Tab-separated table of C-alpha atoms (C1' of nucleotides) in Angstrom:
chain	number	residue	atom	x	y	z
A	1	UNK	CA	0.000	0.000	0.000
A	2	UNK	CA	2.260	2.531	-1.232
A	3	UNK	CA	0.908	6.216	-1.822
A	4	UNK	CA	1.718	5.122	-5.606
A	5	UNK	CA	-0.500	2.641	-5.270
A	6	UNK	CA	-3.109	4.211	-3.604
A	7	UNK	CA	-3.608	7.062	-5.790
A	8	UNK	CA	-3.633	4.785	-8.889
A	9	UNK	CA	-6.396	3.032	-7.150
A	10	UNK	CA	-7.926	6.329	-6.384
A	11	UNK	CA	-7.824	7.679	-9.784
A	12	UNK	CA	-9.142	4.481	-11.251
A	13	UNK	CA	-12.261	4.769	-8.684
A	14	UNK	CA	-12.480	8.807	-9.811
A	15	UNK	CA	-12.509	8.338	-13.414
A	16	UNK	CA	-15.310	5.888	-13.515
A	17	UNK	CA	-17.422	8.490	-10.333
A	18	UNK	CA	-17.534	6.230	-7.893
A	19	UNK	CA	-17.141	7.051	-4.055
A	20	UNK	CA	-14.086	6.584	-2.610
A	21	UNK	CA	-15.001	4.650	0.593
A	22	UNK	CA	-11.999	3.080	2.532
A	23	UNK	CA	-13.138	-0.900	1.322
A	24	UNK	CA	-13.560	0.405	-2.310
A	25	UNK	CA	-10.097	2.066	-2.499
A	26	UNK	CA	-8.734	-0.874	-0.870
A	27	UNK	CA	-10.001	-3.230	-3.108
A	28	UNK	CA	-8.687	-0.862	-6.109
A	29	UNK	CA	-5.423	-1.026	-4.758
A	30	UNK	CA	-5.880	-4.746	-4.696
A	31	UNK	CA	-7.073	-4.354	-7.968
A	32	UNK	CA	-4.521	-2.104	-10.018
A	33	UNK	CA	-2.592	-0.821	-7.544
A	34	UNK	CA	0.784	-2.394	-9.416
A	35	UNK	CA	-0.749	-1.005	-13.070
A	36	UNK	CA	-0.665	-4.804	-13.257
A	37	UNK	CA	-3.748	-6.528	-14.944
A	38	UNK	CA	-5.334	-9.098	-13.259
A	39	UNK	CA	-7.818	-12.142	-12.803
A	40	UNK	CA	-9.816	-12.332	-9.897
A	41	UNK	CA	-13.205	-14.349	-8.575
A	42	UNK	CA	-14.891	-12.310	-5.505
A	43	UNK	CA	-13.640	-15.582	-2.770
A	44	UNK	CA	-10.201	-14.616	-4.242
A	45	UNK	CA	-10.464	-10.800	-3.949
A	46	UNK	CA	-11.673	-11.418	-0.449
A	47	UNK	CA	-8.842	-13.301	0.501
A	48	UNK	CA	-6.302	-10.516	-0.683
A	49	UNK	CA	-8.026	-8.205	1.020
A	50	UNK	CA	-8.315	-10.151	4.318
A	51	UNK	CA	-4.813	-11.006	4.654
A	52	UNK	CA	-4.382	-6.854	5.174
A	53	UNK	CA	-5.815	-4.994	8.021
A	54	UNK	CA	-8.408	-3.638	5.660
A	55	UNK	CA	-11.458	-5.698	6.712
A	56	UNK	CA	-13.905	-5.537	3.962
A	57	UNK	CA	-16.741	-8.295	3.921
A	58	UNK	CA	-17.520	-10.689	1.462
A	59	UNK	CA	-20.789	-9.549	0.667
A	60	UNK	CA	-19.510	-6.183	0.004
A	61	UNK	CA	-16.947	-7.373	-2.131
A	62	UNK	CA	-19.384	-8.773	-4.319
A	63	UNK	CA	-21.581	-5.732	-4.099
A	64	UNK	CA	-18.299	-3.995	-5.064
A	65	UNK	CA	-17.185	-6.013	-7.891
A	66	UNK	CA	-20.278	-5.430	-9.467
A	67	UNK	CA	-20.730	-2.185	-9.001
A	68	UNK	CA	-17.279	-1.738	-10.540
A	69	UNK	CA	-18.309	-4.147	-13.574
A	70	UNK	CA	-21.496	-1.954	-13.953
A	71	UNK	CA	-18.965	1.259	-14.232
A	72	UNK	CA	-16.978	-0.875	-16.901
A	73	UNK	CA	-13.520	-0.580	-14.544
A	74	UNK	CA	-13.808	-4.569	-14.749
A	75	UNK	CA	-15.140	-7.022	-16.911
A	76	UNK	CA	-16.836	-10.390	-15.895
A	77	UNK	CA	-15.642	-13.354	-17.433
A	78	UNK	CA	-18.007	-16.468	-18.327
A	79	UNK	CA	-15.969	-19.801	-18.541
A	80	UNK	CA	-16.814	-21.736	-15.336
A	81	UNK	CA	-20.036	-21.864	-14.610
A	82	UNK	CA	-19.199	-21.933	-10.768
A	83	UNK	CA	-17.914	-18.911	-10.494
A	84	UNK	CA	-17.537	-15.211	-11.911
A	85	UNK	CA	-14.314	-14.568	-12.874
A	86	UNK	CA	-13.081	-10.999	-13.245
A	87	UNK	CA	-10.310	-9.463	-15.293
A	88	UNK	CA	-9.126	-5.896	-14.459
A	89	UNK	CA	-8.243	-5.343	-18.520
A	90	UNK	CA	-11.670	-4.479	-20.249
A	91	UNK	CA	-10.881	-4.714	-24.076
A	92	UNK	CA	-12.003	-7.029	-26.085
A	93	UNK	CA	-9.390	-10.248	-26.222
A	94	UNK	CA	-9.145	-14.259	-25.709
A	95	UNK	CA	-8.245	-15.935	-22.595
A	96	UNK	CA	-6.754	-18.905	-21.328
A	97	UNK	CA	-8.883	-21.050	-18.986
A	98	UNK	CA	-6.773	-23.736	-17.078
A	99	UNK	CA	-8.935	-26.618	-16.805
A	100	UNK	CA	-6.488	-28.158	-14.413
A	101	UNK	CA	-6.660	-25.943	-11.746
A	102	UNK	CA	-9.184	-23.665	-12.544
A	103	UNK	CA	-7.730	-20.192	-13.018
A	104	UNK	CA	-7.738	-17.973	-15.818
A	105	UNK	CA	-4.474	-15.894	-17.749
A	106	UNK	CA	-4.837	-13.337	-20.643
A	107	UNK	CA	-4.594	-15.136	-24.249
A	108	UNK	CA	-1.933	-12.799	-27.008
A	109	UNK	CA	-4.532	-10.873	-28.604
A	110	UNK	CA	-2.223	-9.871	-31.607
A	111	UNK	CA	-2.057	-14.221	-32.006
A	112	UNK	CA	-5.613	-14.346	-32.550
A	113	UNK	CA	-7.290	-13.364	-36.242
A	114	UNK	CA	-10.946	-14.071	-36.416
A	115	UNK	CA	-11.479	-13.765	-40.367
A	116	UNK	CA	-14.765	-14.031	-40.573
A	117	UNK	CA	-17.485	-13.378	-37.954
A	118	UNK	CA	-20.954	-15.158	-38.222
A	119	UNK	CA	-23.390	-12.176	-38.954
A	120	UNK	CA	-25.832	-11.333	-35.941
A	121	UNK	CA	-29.192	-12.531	-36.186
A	122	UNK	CA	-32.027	-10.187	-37.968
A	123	UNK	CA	-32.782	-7.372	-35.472
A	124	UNK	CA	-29.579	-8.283	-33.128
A	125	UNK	CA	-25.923	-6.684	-32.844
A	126	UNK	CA	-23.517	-8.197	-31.203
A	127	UNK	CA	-22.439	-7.213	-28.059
A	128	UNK	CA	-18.930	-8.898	-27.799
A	129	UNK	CA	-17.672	-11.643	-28.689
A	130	UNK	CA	-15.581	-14.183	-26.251
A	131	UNK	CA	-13.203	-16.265	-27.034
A	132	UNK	CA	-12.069	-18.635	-24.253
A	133	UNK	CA	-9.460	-21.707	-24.872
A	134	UNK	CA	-9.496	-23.918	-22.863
A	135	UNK	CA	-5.801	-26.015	-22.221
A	136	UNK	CA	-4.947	-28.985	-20.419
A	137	UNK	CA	-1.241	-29.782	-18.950
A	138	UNK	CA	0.376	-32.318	-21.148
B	1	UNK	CA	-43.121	-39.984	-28.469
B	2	UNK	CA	-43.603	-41.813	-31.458
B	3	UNK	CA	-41.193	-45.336	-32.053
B	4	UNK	CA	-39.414	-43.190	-34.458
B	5	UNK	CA	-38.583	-41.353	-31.710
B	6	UNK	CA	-38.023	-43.787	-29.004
B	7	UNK	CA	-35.597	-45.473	-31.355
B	8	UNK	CA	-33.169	-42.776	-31.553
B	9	UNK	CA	-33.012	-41.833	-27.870
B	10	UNK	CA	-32.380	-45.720	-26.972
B	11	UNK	CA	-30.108	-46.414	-30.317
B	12	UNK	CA	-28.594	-42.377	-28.889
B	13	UNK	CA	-28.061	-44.372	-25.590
B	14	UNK	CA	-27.062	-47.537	-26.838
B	15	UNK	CA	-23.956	-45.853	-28.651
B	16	UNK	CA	-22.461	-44.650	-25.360
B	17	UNK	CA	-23.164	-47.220	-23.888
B	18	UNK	CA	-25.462	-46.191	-21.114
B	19	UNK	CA	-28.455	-48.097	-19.811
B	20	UNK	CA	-31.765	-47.540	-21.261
B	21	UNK	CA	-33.293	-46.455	-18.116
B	22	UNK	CA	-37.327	-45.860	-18.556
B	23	UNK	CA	-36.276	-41.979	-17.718
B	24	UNK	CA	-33.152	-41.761	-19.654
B	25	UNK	CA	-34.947	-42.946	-22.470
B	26	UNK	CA	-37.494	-40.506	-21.590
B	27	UNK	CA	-35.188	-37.517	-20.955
B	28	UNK	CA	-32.991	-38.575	-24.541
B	29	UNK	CA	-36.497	-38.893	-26.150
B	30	UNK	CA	-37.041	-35.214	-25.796
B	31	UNK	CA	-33.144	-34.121	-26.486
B	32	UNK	CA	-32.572	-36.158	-29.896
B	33	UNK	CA	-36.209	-38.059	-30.477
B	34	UNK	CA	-36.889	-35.013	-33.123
B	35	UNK	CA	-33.305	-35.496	-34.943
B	36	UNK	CA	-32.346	-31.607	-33.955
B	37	UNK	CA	-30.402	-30.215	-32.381
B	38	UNK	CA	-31.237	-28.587	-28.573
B	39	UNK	CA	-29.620	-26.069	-26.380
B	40	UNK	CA	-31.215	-26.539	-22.493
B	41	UNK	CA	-30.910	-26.309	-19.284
B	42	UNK	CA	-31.706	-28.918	-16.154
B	43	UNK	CA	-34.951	-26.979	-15.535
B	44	UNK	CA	-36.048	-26.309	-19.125
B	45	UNK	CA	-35.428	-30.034	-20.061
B	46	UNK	CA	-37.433	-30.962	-16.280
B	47	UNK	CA	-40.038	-28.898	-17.091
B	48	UNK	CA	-40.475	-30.587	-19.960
B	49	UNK	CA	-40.480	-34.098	-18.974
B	50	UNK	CA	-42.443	-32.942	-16.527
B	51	UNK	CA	-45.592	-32.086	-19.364
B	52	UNK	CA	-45.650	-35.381	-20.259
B	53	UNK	CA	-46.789	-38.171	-17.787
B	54	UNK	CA	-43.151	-39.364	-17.685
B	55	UNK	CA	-41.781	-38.720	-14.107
B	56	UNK	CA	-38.359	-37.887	-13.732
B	57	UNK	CA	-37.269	-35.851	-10.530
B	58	UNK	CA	-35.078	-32.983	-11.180
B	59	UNK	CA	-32.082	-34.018	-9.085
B	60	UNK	CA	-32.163	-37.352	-11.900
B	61	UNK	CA	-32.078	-34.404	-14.647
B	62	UNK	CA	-29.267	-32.737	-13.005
B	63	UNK	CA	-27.219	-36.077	-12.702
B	64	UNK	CA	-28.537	-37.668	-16.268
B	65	UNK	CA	-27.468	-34.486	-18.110
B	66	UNK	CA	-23.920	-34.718	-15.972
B	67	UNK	CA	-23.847	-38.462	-17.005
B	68	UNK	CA	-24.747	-37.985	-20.652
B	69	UNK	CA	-22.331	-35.120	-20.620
B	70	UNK	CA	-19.453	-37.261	-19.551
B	71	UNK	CA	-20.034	-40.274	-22.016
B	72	UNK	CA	-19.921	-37.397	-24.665
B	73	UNK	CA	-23.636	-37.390	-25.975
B	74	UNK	CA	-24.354	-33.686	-25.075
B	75	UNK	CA	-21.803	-30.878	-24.474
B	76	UNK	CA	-21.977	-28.385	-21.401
B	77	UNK	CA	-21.313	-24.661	-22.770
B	78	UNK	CA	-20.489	-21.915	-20.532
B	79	UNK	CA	-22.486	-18.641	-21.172
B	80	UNK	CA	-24.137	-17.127	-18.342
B	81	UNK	CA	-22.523	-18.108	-14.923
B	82	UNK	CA	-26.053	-18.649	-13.288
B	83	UNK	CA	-26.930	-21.822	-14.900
B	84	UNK	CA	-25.244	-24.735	-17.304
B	85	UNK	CA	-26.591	-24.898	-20.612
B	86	UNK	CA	-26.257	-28.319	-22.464
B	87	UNK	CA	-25.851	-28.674	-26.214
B	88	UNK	CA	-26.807	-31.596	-28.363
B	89	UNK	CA	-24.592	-30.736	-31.038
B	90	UNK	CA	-21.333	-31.479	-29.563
B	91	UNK	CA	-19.099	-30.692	-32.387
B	92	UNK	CA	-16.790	-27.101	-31.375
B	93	UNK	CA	-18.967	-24.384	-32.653
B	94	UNK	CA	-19.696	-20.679	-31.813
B	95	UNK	CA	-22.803	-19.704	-30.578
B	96	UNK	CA	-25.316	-16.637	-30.454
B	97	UNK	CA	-26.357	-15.627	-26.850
B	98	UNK	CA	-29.248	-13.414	-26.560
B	99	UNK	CA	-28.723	-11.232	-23.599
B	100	UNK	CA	-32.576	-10.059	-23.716
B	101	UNK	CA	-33.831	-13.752	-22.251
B	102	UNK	CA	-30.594	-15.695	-21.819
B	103	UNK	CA	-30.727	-18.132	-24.952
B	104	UNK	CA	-29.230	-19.472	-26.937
B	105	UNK	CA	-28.855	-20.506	-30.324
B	106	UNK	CA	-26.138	-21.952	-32.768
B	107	UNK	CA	-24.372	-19.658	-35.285
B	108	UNK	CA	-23.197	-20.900	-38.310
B	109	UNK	CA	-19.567	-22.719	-38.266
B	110	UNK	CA	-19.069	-21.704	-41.799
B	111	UNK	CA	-19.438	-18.135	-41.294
B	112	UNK	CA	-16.309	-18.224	-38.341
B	113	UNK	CA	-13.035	-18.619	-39.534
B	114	UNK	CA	-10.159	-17.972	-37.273
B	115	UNK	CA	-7.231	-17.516	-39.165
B	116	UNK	CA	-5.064	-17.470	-36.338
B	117	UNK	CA	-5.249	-18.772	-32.607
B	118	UNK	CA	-2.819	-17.792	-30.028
B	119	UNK	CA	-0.536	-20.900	-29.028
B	120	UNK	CA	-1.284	-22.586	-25.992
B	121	UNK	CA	1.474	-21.960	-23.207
B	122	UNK	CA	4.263	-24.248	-23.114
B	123	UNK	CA	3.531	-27.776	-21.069
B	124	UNK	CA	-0.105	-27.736	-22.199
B	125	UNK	CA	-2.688	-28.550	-25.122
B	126	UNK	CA	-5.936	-26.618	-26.280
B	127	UNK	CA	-8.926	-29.052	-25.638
B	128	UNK	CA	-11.324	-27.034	-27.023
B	129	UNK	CA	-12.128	-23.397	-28.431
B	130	UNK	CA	-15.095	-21.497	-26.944
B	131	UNK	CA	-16.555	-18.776	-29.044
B	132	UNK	CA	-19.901	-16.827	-27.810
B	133	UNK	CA	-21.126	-14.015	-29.637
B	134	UNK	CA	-23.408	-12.070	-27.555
B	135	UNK	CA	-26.228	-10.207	-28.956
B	136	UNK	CA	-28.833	-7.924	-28.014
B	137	UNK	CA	-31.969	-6.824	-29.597
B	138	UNK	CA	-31.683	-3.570	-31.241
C	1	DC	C1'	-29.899	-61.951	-8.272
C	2	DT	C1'	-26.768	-57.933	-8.512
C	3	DC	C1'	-25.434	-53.409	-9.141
C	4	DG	C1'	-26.129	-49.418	-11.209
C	5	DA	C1'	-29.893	-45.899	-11.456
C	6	DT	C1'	-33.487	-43.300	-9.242
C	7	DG	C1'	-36.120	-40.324	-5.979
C	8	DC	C1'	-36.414	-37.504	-2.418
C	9	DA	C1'	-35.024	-34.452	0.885
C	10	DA	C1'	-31.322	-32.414	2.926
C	11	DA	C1'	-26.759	-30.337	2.215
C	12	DG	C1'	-23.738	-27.179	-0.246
C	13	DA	C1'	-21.704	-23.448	-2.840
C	14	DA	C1'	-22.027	-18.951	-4.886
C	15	DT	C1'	-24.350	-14.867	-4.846
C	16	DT	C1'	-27.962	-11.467	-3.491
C	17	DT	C1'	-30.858	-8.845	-0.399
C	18	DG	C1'	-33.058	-6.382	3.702
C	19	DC	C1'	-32.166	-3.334	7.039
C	20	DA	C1'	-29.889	-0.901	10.581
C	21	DT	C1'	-25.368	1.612	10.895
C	22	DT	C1'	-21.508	4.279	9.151
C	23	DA	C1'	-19.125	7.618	6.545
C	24	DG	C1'	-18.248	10.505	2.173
C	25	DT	C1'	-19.134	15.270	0.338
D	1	DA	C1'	-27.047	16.832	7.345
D	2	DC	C1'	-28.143	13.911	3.353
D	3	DT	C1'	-27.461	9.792	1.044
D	4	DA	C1'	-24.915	6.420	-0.705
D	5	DA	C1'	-22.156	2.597	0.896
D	6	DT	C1'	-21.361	-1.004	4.250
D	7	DG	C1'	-21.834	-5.152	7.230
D	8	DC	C1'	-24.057	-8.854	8.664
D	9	DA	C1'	-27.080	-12.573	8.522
D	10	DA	C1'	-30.819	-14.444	6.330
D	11	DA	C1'	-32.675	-15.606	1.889
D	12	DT	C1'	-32.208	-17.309	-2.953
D	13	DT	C1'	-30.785	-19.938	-6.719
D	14	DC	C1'	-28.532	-23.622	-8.830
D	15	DT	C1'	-26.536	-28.023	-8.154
D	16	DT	C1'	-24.832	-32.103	-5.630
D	17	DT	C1'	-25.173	-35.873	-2.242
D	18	DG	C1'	-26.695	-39.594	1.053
D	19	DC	C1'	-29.295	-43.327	1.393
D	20	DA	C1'	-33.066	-46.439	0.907
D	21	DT	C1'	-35.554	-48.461	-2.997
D	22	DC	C1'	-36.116	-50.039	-7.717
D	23	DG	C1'	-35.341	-52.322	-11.965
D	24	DA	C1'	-32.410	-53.687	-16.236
D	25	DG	C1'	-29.394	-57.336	-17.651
DNA sequence: CTCGATGCAAAGAATTTGCATTAGT
DNA sequence: ACTAATGCAAATTCTTTGCATCGAG
């Protein structure tokens, strides 16, 4: 927790006009404090967060991540189905889903080419598109 | 539920090898009995066993779709974090997600060509390539 | 007959919600 | 001060499990 840290946190919080309560800066710092992008689930977050003296509970950690998804600082991530996974980078690109263990690492978005895009339905646009691979250890 | 019918969920059954079960054959009945393909989830496929006279408790669904799911006759797909969806077609292909109502739909493989996919990290294999283009109603 | 499959209800995991309390601006 | 944000515990939703019973081979 470094005042580098902090105000990246708090800047990040600013630019999107949220409040910045002591559990929501805390969890930026968790967040991007390092300028570091990052995959988190809310049990994982909380964890961070509770090894520190900030105390922040669980519920509001959910309640935060989403309010933070909602001001598009985060993005949630679909690939498990028992959990929501949350990545701290918000543009478009693939990911890596690590069937082994569970955990999920950005994907080289210059590697992937999509070179043709099935059109959206009549009276639809497409939202976003996700591409998630899924690898196994050999 | 004519024979026609019948006969492909058992011979559907019979091919992984599973026991024709009065509900399985029931449950397979309404996935494949039709020859299409089906996108569903436990409750939409209980609520529809659950029209006919055939009884099949949902907690059977649940473990039935896990069991046809592992012998490789349906294919779980990963879209909205609050509940599994199940596909018939268990070839890879993308699919359309509506975000209005949460369904789903196949898109055409044809139409998605990726020219270029980002190689999987060193020690480990791709087992499969999610793609889910999410639309919304304009 | 013998096990695997089923049914039910109870347990579990992840997430949300209601409401009184606290704390930004 | 005025409200939005928080904390907690209780409620929800989806899914799995334990165990006695049933039925296909």
């Amino acid at each position: 927790m470094t005042t580098e840290s902090i105000k990246r946190g708090t800047d990040w919080l600013a630019g999107a006009g949220l409040r910045p309560t002591r559990q929501r800066v805390a969890l930026a710092e968790l967040l991007v404090g390092d300028g570091q992008h990052r995959h988190i689930t809310a049990e994982s977050l909380y964890a961070s967060a509770s090894e520190r003296t900030d105390g922040v509970s669980l519920a509001t950690v959910y309640n935060t991540l989403k309010a933070f998804s909602e001001a598009g600082l985060i993005r949630e991530i679909m690939v498990d189905g028992t959990k929501s996974y949350f990545d701290t980078r918000v543009d478009d690109h693939p990911h890596f889903f690590w069937e082994d263990d569970g955990h999920l690492t950005d994907a080289p978005k210059e590697q992937l080419e999509i070179s043709a895009l099935p059109d959206a339905p009549a009276g639809t646009e497409i939202s976003k598109v996700d591409v998630v691979i899924r690898v196994r250890r050999t």
